[in-house]
Amino acid sequence: MRVLRWLVLVAVVAAGVLWLLARPDPLSAGDVAGLTGDASRGEAVFLATGCASCHMAPGAKGEAQLVLAGGQRFASDFGTFVAPNISQDPVAGIGGWSLLDLANAIQRGVSPGGEHYYPALPYAAYARMKRQDVADLYAYLQTLPADPTPSQPHEIAFPFSRREAVGLWKLLYLSDGWSLEGNLTPTADRGRYLAEAMAHCGECHTPRTALGGLDTARWLGGAPNPSGEGRIPNITPGKLGWTAADITQYLTTGFTPDYDSVGGHMAHVVENMARLPEGDRLAVAEYLLAVPTVE
């Protein structure tokens, strides 16, 4: 009986330690104090981060893509995630959020109510963003229309339906460090910021571990398509085989050097990139050419 009591005590202590480690770790008000967003700069952040790509309604075209009503479905090994409404509706969307709420959501994966968000929201990439860019994005989002469409629940089965485990996932995979480390040229450094933090290229183009985290040892080395249709390509230099001009042209027009055209979700990425300054597309190209080749 004494041994059993000790085992129970150890189990309780271990559970308590895990609970402490897995608790949400939000930013504080001081982390955004003094920041004032600029909506004109925020539009570029909105394009680079691809908010509409996931949060517009399914099939939305043109100006309707700015109505962030949610509803798109994203399959994964853990279930299907449904993008929520992030329009300015104060009930169905995020119209009642503060800048701190937005920063916590996209950089710490924590809801205004203190719950973990699933990493289908790429906060592991957005964690690297500058707070001023988050403030500018917040200002721009406030200029977009409200929509009352309710968010739909994710289709996630137990045990993945329990968000407590996401806190442990964050301990393993949430970091503000760069995947491509070291000093880069100023242009490639800008490209690293765009590709790793804002455009979150690694979320699709990097293979994942069994726990769903990015396998950074094979950064941008290609991955299975979560939809089950084909693979997302390896875009490291030795495998892609494109020049900086080729990459820049692709991000501008959607055409490959072989005159194939972009498709799927990448088409919207190119739409966004094409609206950024040409220097940003050149920066992404220079960054990609600095990434080690993954065989």
Coordinates of C-alpha atoms in Angstrom, one line a residue:
M1 CA 0.0 0.0 0.0
R2 CA 2.9 2.4 0.8
V3 CA 4.3 1.8 -2.7
L4 CA 0.9 2.4 -4.2
R5 CA 0.6 5.7 -2.4
W6 CA 4.0 6.8 -3.5
L7 CA 3.1 5.9 -7.1
V8 CA -0.1 7.9 -6.9
L9 CA 1.8 10.8 -5.4
V10 CA 4.4 10.7 -8.2
A11 CA 1.6 10.5 -10.8
V12 CA -0.2 13.5 -9.3
V13 CA 3.0 15.6 -9.1
A14 CA 3.9 14.6 -12.7
A15 CA 0.4 15.6 -13.9
G16 CA 0.8 18.9 -12.0
V17 CA 4.2 19.6 -13.6
L18 CA 2.8 18.8 -17.1
W19 CA -0.2 21.1 -16.4
L20 CA 2.1 24.0 -15.5
L21 CA 4.3 23.4 -18.5
A22 CA 1.3 23.2 -20.8
R23 CA -0.5 26.4 -19.6
P24 CA -0.9 29.2 -22.2
D25 CA 1.9 31.7 -22.0
P26 CA 0.3 35.0 -23.3
L27 CA 2.0 38.3 -24.0
S28 CA 1.4 41.1 -21.5
A29 CA 0.1 44.5 -22.2
G30 CA 3.6 45.9 -21.9
D31 CA 4.6 43.9 -25.0
V32 CA 2.4 46.1 -27.2
A33 CA 2.5 49.3 -25.2
G34 CA 3.1 52.4 -27.2
L35 CA 2.5 50.7 -30.6
T36 CA 0.3 52.5 -33.1
G37 CA -0.7 50.7 -36.2
D38 CA -0.7 52.1 -39.7
A39 CA -3.4 50.6 -42.0
S40 CA -1.5 51.5 -45.2
R41 CA 1.5 49.5 -44.0
G42 CA -0.8 46.9 -42.6
E43 CA -2.2 46.1 -46.0
A44 CA 1.2 44.8 -47.1
V45 CA 1.5 42.8 -43.9
F46 CA -2.0 41.3 -44.7
L47 CA -0.9 40.3 -48.2
A48 CA 2.5 38.8 -47.0
T49 CA 0.9 36.8 -44.2
G50 CA -1.9 35.5 -46.4
C51 CA -4.8 36.1 -44.0
A52 CA -7.4 36.0 -46.8
S53 CA -6.0 32.8 -48.3
C54 CA -7.3 30.9 -45.4
H55 CA -10.0 33.0 -43.9
M56 CA -12.0 34.2 -46.9
A57 CA -15.2 32.2 -47.6
P58 CA -14.8 29.2 -49.9
G59 CA -14.7 30.2 -53.5
A60 CA -14.6 34.0 -52.8
K61 CA -13.4 36.1 -55.7
G62 CA -12.3 39.7 -56.0
E63 CA -13.3 42.1 -53.2
A64 CA -15.2 39.2 -51.6
Q65 CA -11.8 37.9 -50.5
L66 CA -11.6 40.7 -48.0
V67 CA -14.7 39.5 -46.2
L68 CA -13.0 37.1 -43.8
A69 CA -16.0 35.0 -43.0
G70 CA -14.1 31.8 -42.7
G71 CA -15.4 28.3 -43.6
Q72 CA -12.5 26.9 -45.7
R73 CA -11.6 23.3 -44.7
F74 CA -8.0 22.1 -44.2
A75 CA -7.4 18.4 -43.9
S76 CA -4.6 17.0 -41.7
D77 CA -3.4 13.8 -40.1
F78 CA -5.2 15.0 -36.9
G79 CA -8.6 15.8 -38.4
T80 CA -10.1 18.6 -40.5
F81 CA -9.6 22.2 -39.4
V82 CA -12.2 24.8 -40.4
A83 CA -10.9 28.4 -40.7
P84 CA -12.9 30.7 -38.4
N85 CA -14.5 34.0 -39.0
I86 CA -11.9 36.8 -38.4
S87 CA -14.0 39.6 -39.9
Q88 CA -14.8 42.8 -37.9
D89 CA -18.1 41.4 -36.7
P90 CA -17.9 41.8 -32.9
V91 CA -19.8 38.6 -32.2
A92 CA -19.0 36.2 -35.0
G93 CA -15.6 37.6 -35.8
I94 CA -12.8 39.5 -34.0
G95 CA -14.3 43.0 -34.1
G96 CA -14.1 43.2 -30.3
W97 CA -10.4 42.2 -30.1
S98 CA -7.7 44.5 -28.9
L99 CA -4.2 44.7 -30.4
L100 CA -3.0 42.5 -27.5
D101 CA -5.7 39.9 -28.4
L102 CA -4.5 39.7 -32.0
A103 CA -0.8 39.6 -31.0
N104 CA -1.5 36.7 -28.5
A105 CA -3.5 34.8 -31.2
I106 CA -1.0 35.0 -34.0
Q107 CA 2.3 35.0 -32.0
R108 CA 1.5 32.8 -29.0
G109 CA -1.5 30.8 -30.2
V110 CA -3.6 32.0 -27.2
S111 CA -7.2 33.1 -27.5
P112 CA -8.7 36.1 -25.7
G113 CA -10.3 33.6 -23.3
G114 CA -6.9 32.0 -22.5
E115 CA -7.2 28.8 -24.5
H116 CA -4.7 27.3 -26.8
Y117 CA -5.3 27.7 -30.5
Y118 CA -4.4 24.7 -32.7
P119 CA -1.2 25.3 -34.8
A120 CA -3.3 25.1 -38.0
L121 CA -3.1 28.9 -37.3
P122 CA 0.6 29.3 -38.2
Y123 CA 1.6 31.1 -35.1
A124 CA 4.9 29.1 -35.0
A125 CA 5.9 31.3 -38.0
Y126 CA 4.1 34.5 -37.0
A127 CA 6.0 34.3 -33.6
R128 CA 9.0 35.8 -35.5
M129 CA 7.1 38.8 -36.7
K130 CA 7.9 42.3 -35.4
R131 CA 5.3 43.7 -33.1
Q132 CA 5.0 46.8 -35.2
D133 CA 4.0 44.7 -38.1
V134 CA 1.3 43.1 -35.9
A135 CA 0.1 46.5 -34.9
D136 CA -0.1 47.6 -38.6
L137 CA -2.0 44.4 -39.5
Y138 CA -4.4 45.1 -36.7
A139 CA -5.0 48.6 -38.0
Y140 CA -5.7 47.2 -41.5
L141 CA -8.0 44.5 -40.3
Q142 CA -10.1 47.2 -38.7
T143 CA -10.8 48.7 -42.2
L144 CA -12.3 45.4 -43.5
P145 CA -16.0 44.5 -43.5
A146 CA -17.8 42.7 -40.8
D147 CA -19.7 39.5 -41.6
P148 CA -22.1 37.7 -39.1
T149 CA -21.4 34.1 -40.4
P150 CA -20.7 31.9 -37.3
S151 CA -17.4 30.0 -37.2
Q152 CA -17.8 26.3 -37.6
P153 CA -16.2 23.8 -35.2
H154 CA -13.1 21.9 -36.1
E155 CA -13.6 18.2 -36.9
I156 CA -11.0 16.8 -34.5
A157 CA -11.5 13.5 -32.6
F158 CA -10.2 12.7 -29.2
P159 CA -7.5 12.9 -28.0
F160 CA -6.6 15.7 -30.4
S161 CA -9.8 17.5 -29.4
R162 CA -8.2 18.2 -26.0
R163 CA -6.4 21.5 -26.4
E164 CA -4.3 21.0 -23.3
A165 CA -1.8 18.9 -25.2
V166 CA -1.2 21.9 -27.6
G167 CA 0.8 23.5 -24.7
L168 CA 3.2 20.6 -24.7
W169 CA 3.4 20.9 -28.6
K170 CA 4.4 24.5 -28.1
L171 CA 7.2 23.6 -25.8
L172 CA 8.7 21.5 -28.6
Y173 CA 8.0 23.6 -31.6
L174 CA 7.2 27.3 -30.8
S175 CA 10.3 29.4 -31.1
D176 CA 11.2 32.9 -32.4
G177 CA 14.5 31.6 -33.8
W178 CA 15.2 31.4 -37.5
S179 CA 15.3 28.0 -39.4
L180 CA 18.0 29.4 -41.6
E181 CA 20.4 30.7 -39.0
G182 CA 23.4 33.0 -39.4
N183 CA 24.1 36.3 -41.0
L184 CA 22.7 37.0 -44.4
T185 CA 22.9 39.8 -46.9
P186 CA 20.4 42.6 -46.2
T187 CA 18.3 41.4 -49.1
A188 CA 18.3 37.8 -48.1
D189 CA 17.6 38.9 -44.5
R190 CA 14.5 40.6 -45.7
G191 CA 13.6 37.5 -47.6
R192 CA 14.1 35.3 -44.5
Y193 CA 11.7 37.5 -42.6
L194 CA 9.1 37.4 -45.4
A195 CA 9.5 33.6 -46.0
E196 CA 9.9 32.3 -42.5
A197 CA 7.8 34.8 -40.4
M198 CA 5.1 36.3 -42.7
A199 CA 4.5 34.0 -45.7
H200 CA 5.1 30.9 -43.5
C201 CA 6.5 29.0 -46.5
G202 CA 7.7 26.2 -44.3
E203 CA 4.2 25.3 -43.1
C204 CA 3.5 23.7 -46.4
H205 CA 6.9 23.0 -47.9
T206 CA 8.6 21.4 -44.9
P207 CA 7.9 17.8 -43.8
R208 CA 6.5 17.2 -40.4
T209 CA 7.3 15.0 -37.5
A210 CA 4.9 12.4 -36.0
L211 CA 3.7 15.1 -33.6
G212 CA 2.9 17.6 -36.4
G213 CA 5.8 19.9 -35.9
L214 CA 8.1 21.0 -38.7
D215 CA 11.2 18.9 -39.3
T216 CA 13.5 21.8 -39.6
A217 CA 16.5 19.6 -40.5
R218 CA 14.7 19.2 -43.9
W219 CA 13.6 22.8 -44.2
L220 CA 11.6 23.4 -47.3
G221 CA 12.4 19.9 -48.5
G222 CA 8.9 19.1 -49.7
A223 CA 6.1 17.3 -47.9
P224 CA 3.0 15.2 -48.6
N225 CA -0.1 17.2 -49.5
P226 CA -2.5 17.0 -46.5
S227 CA -5.4 16.6 -49.0
G228 CA -3.8 13.3 -50.1
E229 CA -3.3 14.5 -53.6
G230 CA 0.4 14.5 -54.6
R231 CA 3.2 16.3 -52.9
I232 CA 4.1 19.8 -52.1
P233 CA 7.5 20.4 -53.9
N234 CA 11.0 20.6 -52.5
I235 CA 11.9 24.2 -53.1
T236 CA 15.5 24.1 -51.9
P237 CA 18.1 25.3 -54.5
G238 CA 19.5 22.0 -55.7
K239 CA 16.1 20.5 -56.3
L240 CA 14.1 23.5 -57.6
G241 CA 16.9 24.4 -60.0
W242 CA 15.6 28.0 -60.6
T243 CA 17.5 31.2 -60.7
A244 CA 16.7 34.3 -58.7
A245 CA 15.1 35.7 -61.8
D246 CA 13.0 32.5 -62.2
I247 CA 11.7 32.7 -58.7
T248 CA 10.9 36.4 -58.9
Q249 CA 9.1 35.9 -62.2
Y250 CA 7.1 33.0 -60.7
L251 CA 6.1 35.1 -57.7
T252 CA 5.0 37.9 -60.0
T253 CA 3.2 36.0 -62.8
G254 CA 2.6 32.5 -61.5
F255 CA 4.4 31.0 -64.5
T256 CA 7.3 28.6 -64.0
P257 CA 10.4 28.7 -66.3
D258 CA 8.8 25.8 -68.2
Y259 CA 5.6 27.9 -68.7
D260 CA 3.6 25.8 -66.3
S261 CA 1.2 27.8 -64.2
V262 CA 0.6 27.9 -60.5
G263 CA -2.4 26.2 -59.0
G264 CA -4.2 25.3 -55.8
H265 CA -3.6 27.4 -52.7
M266 CA -0.3 28.5 -54.1
A267 CA -2.2 30.6 -56.7
H268 CA -3.5 32.9 -53.9
V269 CA 0.1 33.1 -52.5
V270 CA 1.3 34.3 -55.8
E271 CA -1.6 36.8 -56.1
N272 CA -0.5 38.3 -52.7
M273 CA 3.2 38.3 -53.5
A274 CA 2.6 40.0 -56.9
R275 CA 1.1 42.9 -55.0
L276 CA 4.1 43.4 -52.8
P277 CA 7.1 45.6 -53.9
E278 CA 9.3 43.8 -56.5
G279 CA 12.2 44.2 -54.0
D280 CA 10.3 41.8 -51.6
R281 CA 10.0 39.2 -54.3
L282 CA 13.7 39.5 -55.1
A283 CA 14.4 39.2 -51.4
V284 CA 12.5 35.9 -51.1
A285 CA 14.3 34.6 -54.2
E286 CA 17.7 35.4 -52.7
Y287 CA 16.7 33.8 -49.4
L288 CA 15.6 30.6 -51.1
L289 CA 18.9 30.3 -52.9
A290 CA 20.7 30.6 -49.5
V291 CA 18.8 27.6 -48.0
P292 CA 20.7 24.3 -47.9
T293 CA 19.6 21.7 -50.5
V294 CA 17.5 18.9 -49.1
E295 CA 17.9 15.6 -51.0

